[in-house]
Amino acid sequence: MSNLAGRRAVVTGGGRGAGEAIARSLAEAGAAVLVAARSAGQVERVAHDIQRAGGRAWAATCDVTDEASVARLADTAAGAMSGVDILVNNAGIAMSAAVHSTTLEDWERVFAVNVRGTFLCTRAFFPGMVARGWGRVVNIASTAGLRGDRYIAAYAASKHAVLGFTRSVAAEGARAGVTANAVCPGYLDTNMTRQSVARIVEKTGRSEAEALEAVLAVNPQRRLIAPSEVAAVVRLLCSAEGASINGEAITIDGGELRR
Ligand code: NDP
């Protein structure tokens, strides 16, 4: 399937986890992909793998919280691909704590990556999409963007903010052939979830197996969601056939929010 041939994509947080799967999937569908994150080794590995498989890819180190770093990412994209049609704002961090033990620093760190980063990258690439009359912005939010829960106030608030931002970008791009959507996964089989399990072990003294069971219990299918499942939905949103899906928050959660 090469329905993205000729499209040029930027994937933030593309060095591992969901972002890596998204970068690989877009490249398989024919898009040229600029893979961005802070860890040079990780983004270079993903870009090299894509190149070895016959795709077009570049790696860029970027801290999405930093305006100057995002400006450099935009310069790199302009130099490599002379325009960006698809932006996947996947870079994100999580933290868990009760409200009373969430520090202002925790709060601002989570918002800096999840919200400010999504805004800065969108501001860098969305105007070019509007000017060219075609574009896709896909923001990786979370089921925590649609509901709150204990110990995730900062993370849930940041992902709710991503949804409000997404809907506004969707409205601004609608007449110009640009869509913006959010994807809201449940617990993924990635490093972030491994860290969540480790935190539960540390804070509650439960075994790793018990902590994992608590995480799995959130999903009615009792399993972690594969990054490739997120990538498949992103790929659909980026395709020509995704043109009428705009301003949505698409859950990929095994039914977590429908119980
Ligand atoms: P990982 O921790 O495995 O990957 C996160 C990616 O984001 C890494 O590539 C990381 O690279 C990058 N990143 C983090 N901070 C920055 C930054 N300041 N600038 C640039 N890149 C950054 O997490 P996942 O793959 O699990 O998460 C991907 C997305 O999916 C996130 O937005 C997350 O909130 C969301 N999500 C995850 C769920 C889960 O269960 N894991 C569930 C629902 C949503 P580096 O550190 O090198 O910069």
Coordinates of C-alpha atoms and ligand atoms in Angstrom, one line a residue:
M1 CA 0.0 0.0 0.0
S2 CA 1.7 3.2 -1.1
N3 CA -1.2 5.7 -0.7
L4 CA 1.1 8.4 0.8
A5 CA 3.6 8.5 -2.1
G6 CA 4.9 12.0 -2.5
R7 CA 3.8 13.1 1.0
R8 CA 6.3 14.6 3.4
A9 CA 5.9 13.9 7.1
V10 CA 7.4 15.0 10.4
V11 CA 6.9 12.6 13.4
T12 CA 7.9 14.0 16.8
G13 CA 9.0 11.5 19.4
G14 CA 9.7 9.2 16.5
G15 CA 12.7 7.4 18.0
R16 CA 10.8 4.8 20.0
G17 CA 7.4 3.5 21.0
A18 CA 4.3 4.7 19.2
G19 CA 6.3 7.4 17.3
E20 CA 8.7 4.8 15.9
A21 CA 5.8 2.7 14.7
I22 CA 4.1 5.7 13.1
A23 CA 7.3 6.8 11.3
R24 CA 7.8 3.3 9.9
S25 CA 4.2 2.9 8.9
L26 CA 4.0 6.3 7.1
A27 CA 7.3 5.5 5.3
E28 CA 5.9 2.1 4.3
A29 CA 3.0 3.9 2.8
G30 CA 5.3 5.9 0.6
A31 CA 5.8 9.1 2.6
A32 CA 9.2 10.7 3.2
V33 CA 9.6 11.0 6.9
L34 CA 11.7 13.3 9.2
V35 CA 12.0 11.5 12.5
A36 CA 12.5 13.9 15.5
A37 CA 13.2 13.6 19.2
R38 CA 15.9 14.5 21.7
S39 CA 17.8 11.2 21.6
A40 CA 20.0 11.4 18.5
G41 CA 20.8 7.6 18.5
Q42 CA 17.2 6.6 18.6
V43 CA 16.0 8.9 15.7
E44 CA 19.1 8.0 13.6
R45 CA 18.4 4.2 14.1
V46 CA 14.8 4.6 12.9
A47 CA 15.7 6.8 10.0
H48 CA 18.5 4.4 8.9
D49 CA 16.1 1.4 9.2
I50 CA 13.6 3.1 7.0
Q51 CA 16.3 4.0 4.4
R52 CA 17.6 0.4 4.4
A53 CA 14.1 -0.8 3.7
G54 CA 14.0 1.5 0.6
G55 CA 12.2 4.4 2.1
R56 CA 13.1 8.1 2.4
A57 CA 13.9 9.3 5.9
W58 CA 15.9 11.8 7.9
A59 CA 16.7 12.1 11.6
A60 CA 16.7 15.4 13.6
T61 CA 17.3 16.1 17.2
C62 CA 14.6 18.4 18.6
D63 CA 13.3 19.4 22.0
V64 CA 9.6 20.2 21.2
T65 CA 9.4 22.4 24.3
D66 CA 12.0 24.8 23.0
E67 CA 10.9 27.4 20.4
A68 CA 14.4 27.7 18.9
S69 CA 14.8 23.9 18.6
V70 CA 11.4 23.7 16.8
A71 CA 12.5 26.5 14.5
R72 CA 15.6 24.5 13.6
L73 CA 13.4 21.4 13.0
A74 CA 11.4 23.5 10.5
D75 CA 14.6 24.6 8.8
T76 CA 15.8 21.0 8.6
A77 CA 12.5 19.9 7.2
A78 CA 12.5 22.7 4.6
G79 CA 16.1 21.7 3.6
A80 CA 15.4 18.0 3.3
M81 CA 11.8 17.9 2.0
S82 CA 11.0 21.5 0.9
G83 CA 7.6 21.3 2.6
V84 CA 5.7 19.3 5.1
D85 CA 2.3 17.8 4.4
I86 CA 1.8 15.6 7.5
L87 CA 2.7 16.5 11.1
V88 CA 2.3 13.8 13.8
N89 CA 2.6 15.4 17.3
N90 CA 3.5 12.2 19.1
A91 CA 6.2 13.4 21.6
G92 CA 4.8 13.2 25.1
I93 CA 5.6 12.5 28.7
A94 CA 3.5 11.1 31.6
M95 CA 3.7 11.5 35.3
S96 CA 1.5 10.3 38.1
A97 CA 0.9 11.8 41.5
A98 CA -2.0 12.8 43.7
V99 CA -3.0 16.4 43.1
H100 CA -1.5 17.5 46.5
S101 CA 1.8 16.0 45.7
T102 CA 2.0 17.3 42.1
T103 CA 4.6 20.0 42.2
L104 CA 4.4 23.1 40.0
E105 CA 7.5 21.8 38.3
D106 CA 5.8 18.5 37.5
W107 CA 2.8 20.3 36.1
E108 CA 4.8 22.6 33.9
R109 CA 7.1 19.8 32.7
V110 CA 4.1 17.8 31.5
F111 CA 2.4 20.8 29.9
A112 CA 5.7 21.9 28.2
V113 CA 6.0 18.7 26.2
N114 CA 2.4 17.7 25.7
V115 CA 0.8 21.0 25.1
R116 CA 3.5 23.6 24.3
G117 CA 5.3 21.2 22.1
T118 CA 2.2 20.3 20.2
F119 CA 1.4 24.0 19.7
L120 CA 5.0 25.0 18.7
C121 CA 5.3 22.2 16.1
T122 CA 1.8 22.9 14.7
R123 CA 2.5 26.6 14.4
A124 CA 5.7 25.7 12.6
F125 CA 4.1 23.4 9.9
F126 CA 0.4 24.1 9.7
P127 CA 0.6 27.5 7.8
G128 CA 2.6 25.8 5.0
M129 CA -0.1 23.1 4.7
V130 CA -2.8 25.8 4.5
A131 CA -0.9 27.7 1.9
R132 CA -0.5 24.5 -0.3
G133 CA -4.1 23.5 0.2
W134 CA -3.4 20.0 1.7
G135 CA -2.3 18.8 5.1
R136 CA -2.8 16.5 8.0
V137 CA -2.1 17.2 11.7
V138 CA -2.4 14.2 14.0
N139 CA -2.0 14.7 17.7
I140 CA -1.4 11.7 19.9
A141 CA -3.5 12.4 22.9
S142 CA -4.8 9.6 25.2
T143 CA -7.9 8.2 26.8
A144 CA -6.7 10.6 29.6
G145 CA -7.7 13.4 27.2
L146 CA -11.3 12.3 27.5
R147 CA -11.6 11.4 31.2
G148 CA -9.9 12.1 34.4
D149 CA -8.7 9.6 37.0
R150 CA -6.8 9.4 40.3
Y151 CA -3.2 10.4 40.2
I152 CA -3.1 11.6 36.6
A153 CA -4.3 15.2 37.0
A154 CA -1.4 16.9 35.2
Y155 CA -1.3 14.3 32.4
A156 CA -5.1 14.2 31.9
A157 CA -5.3 18.0 31.9
S158 CA -2.5 18.3 29.3
K159 CA -4.2 15.7 27.0
H160 CA -7.6 17.5 27.4
A161 CA -5.8 20.6 26.3
V162 CA -4.4 18.8 23.3
L163 CA -8.0 17.9 22.3
G164 CA -9.2 21.5 22.6
F165 CA -6.2 22.6 20.5
T166 CA -6.9 19.9 17.9
R167 CA -10.5 20.9 17.4
S168 CA -9.5 24.6 16.9
V169 CA -6.8 23.7 14.4
A170 CA -9.4 21.5 12.6
A171 CA -11.8 24.5 12.3
E172 CA -9.0 26.7 11.0
G173 CA -7.8 24.2 8.4
A174 CA -11.2 22.9 7.2
R175 CA -11.6 25.3 4.2
A176 CA -8.0 24.7 3.1
G177 CA -7.9 21.0 2.8
V178 CA -6.1 20.5 6.1
T179 CA -7.5 18.2 8.7
A180 CA -6.5 17.9 12.4
N181 CA -7.4 15.0 14.6
A182 CA -6.4 13.5 17.9
V183 CA -5.8 9.8 18.5
C184 CA -6.6 8.6 22.0
P185 CA -5.0 5.3 22.9
G186 CA -5.3 3.3 26.2
Y187 CA -2.2 1.8 27.7
L188 CA 0.4 1.0 25.0
D189 CA 3.1 -1.7 24.9
T190 CA 5.9 0.9 25.2
N191 CA 8.6 2.3 27.5
M192 CA 6.1 4.8 28.9
T193 CA 3.9 2.0 30.2
R194 CA 6.9 0.1 31.6
Q195 CA 7.7 3.2 33.6
S196 CA 4.1 3.4 34.9
V197 CA 4.3 -0.2 36.0
A198 CA 7.7 0.5 37.7
R199 CA 6.1 3.5 39.5
I200 CA 3.2 1.4 40.8
V201 CA 5.7 -1.1 42.1
E202 CA 7.8 1.6 43.8
K203 CA 4.8 3.5 45.4
T204 CA 2.6 0.5 46.4
G205 CA 5.1 -2.3 47.1
R206 CA 3.1 -4.6 44.8
S207 CA 5.0 -7.1 42.6
E208 CA 5.6 -6.2 39.0
A209 CA 3.0 -8.8 37.9
E210 CA 0.4 -7.3 40.2
A211 CA 1.2 -3.8 39.0
L212 CA 0.9 -5.0 35.3
E213 CA -2.4 -6.6 36.2
A214 CA -3.7 -3.3 37.5
V215 CA -2.7 -1.6 34.3
L216 CA -4.3 -4.3 32.1
A217 CA -7.5 -4.2 34.1
V218 CA -8.1 -0.7 32.6
N219 CA -8.6 -2.3 29.2
P220 CA -11.7 -4.6 28.8
Q221 CA -9.5 -6.7 26.4
R222 CA -7.0 -7.2 29.2
R223 CA -3.9 -6.5 27.0
L224 CA -1.5 -3.7 26.2
I225 CA -2.2 -2.0 22.8
A226 CA 0.5 -2.5 20.2
P227 CA 2.1 0.7 18.8
S228 CA 1.3 -0.7 15.3
E229 CA -2.4 -0.4 16.1
V230 CA -2.0 3.4 16.7
A231 CA 0.2 3.7 13.5
A232 CA -2.6 2.1 11.4
V233 CA -5.1 4.7 12.5
V234 CA -2.7 7.5 12.0
R235 CA -2.0 6.2 8.5
L236 CA -5.7 6.2 7.7
L237 CA -6.1 9.8 8.9
C238 CA -3.2 10.8 6.7
S239 CA -4.5 9.2 3.6
A240 CA -6.8 10.7 0.9
E241 CA -9.6 8.6 2.3
G242 CA -9.3 10.3 5.7
A243 CA -10.2 13.7 4.2
S244 CA -13.6 14.0 5.9
I245 CA -12.4 13.0 9.4
N246 CA -11.7 16.3 11.0
G247 CA -11.6 17.5 14.6
E248 CA -12.1 14.0 15.9
A249 CA -10.8 12.3 19.0
I250 CA -10.4 8.6 18.0
T251 CA -10.1 6.2 20.8
I252 CA -7.9 3.0 20.4
D253 CA -8.6 1.5 23.8
G254 CA -10.2 -1.9 23.6
G255 CA -13.5 -0.4 24.9
E256 CA -12.0 1.3 28.0
L257 CA -14.2 4.4 27.6
R258 CA -17.4 2.4 26.6
R259 CA -17.8 0.3 29.7
Ligands
NDP1 P1 7.8 6.7 24.9 O1 8.3 7.3 26.2 O2 8.2 5.3 24.5 O3 8.2 7.7 23.7 C1 8.0 9.1 23.9 C2 8.7 9.8 22.7 O4 8.6 11.2 22.9 C3 10.2 9.5 22.7 O5 10.7 9.3 21.3 C4 10.8 10.7 23.3 O6 12.2 10.9 22.9 C5 9.9 11.8 22.8 N1 10.0 13.0 23.6 C6 9.7 13.1 25.0 N2 10.0 14.4 25.3 C7 10.4 15.1 24.2 C8 10.7 16.4 24.0 N3 10.8 17.3 24.9 N4 11.1 16.8 22.7 C9 11.0 15.8 21.7 N5 10.7 14.6 21.9 C10 10.3 14.2 23.1 O7 6.2 6.9 25.0 P2 5.0 6.3 24.0 O8 5.5 5.8 22.7 O9 4.2 5.4 24.9 O10 4.1 7.6 23.9 C11 3.9 8.3 22.7 C12 2.7 9.2 22.8 O11 1.6 8.4 23.1 C13 2.8 10.2 23.9 O12 2.3 11.4 23.5 C14 2.0 9.6 25.0 O13 1.5 10.6 25.9 C15 0.9 8.9 24.2 N6 0.2 7.8 24.9 C16 0.9 6.8 25.5 C17 0.2 5.8 26.1 C18 1.0 4.7 26.8 O14 0.3 3.9 27.4 N7 2.3 4.6 26.7 C19 -1.2 5.8 26.2 C20 -1.9 6.9 25.6 C21 -1.2 7.9 24.9 P3 13.3 11.6 23.7 O15 13.1 11.2 25.1 O16 14.6 11.1 23.1 O17 13.1 13.1 23.4

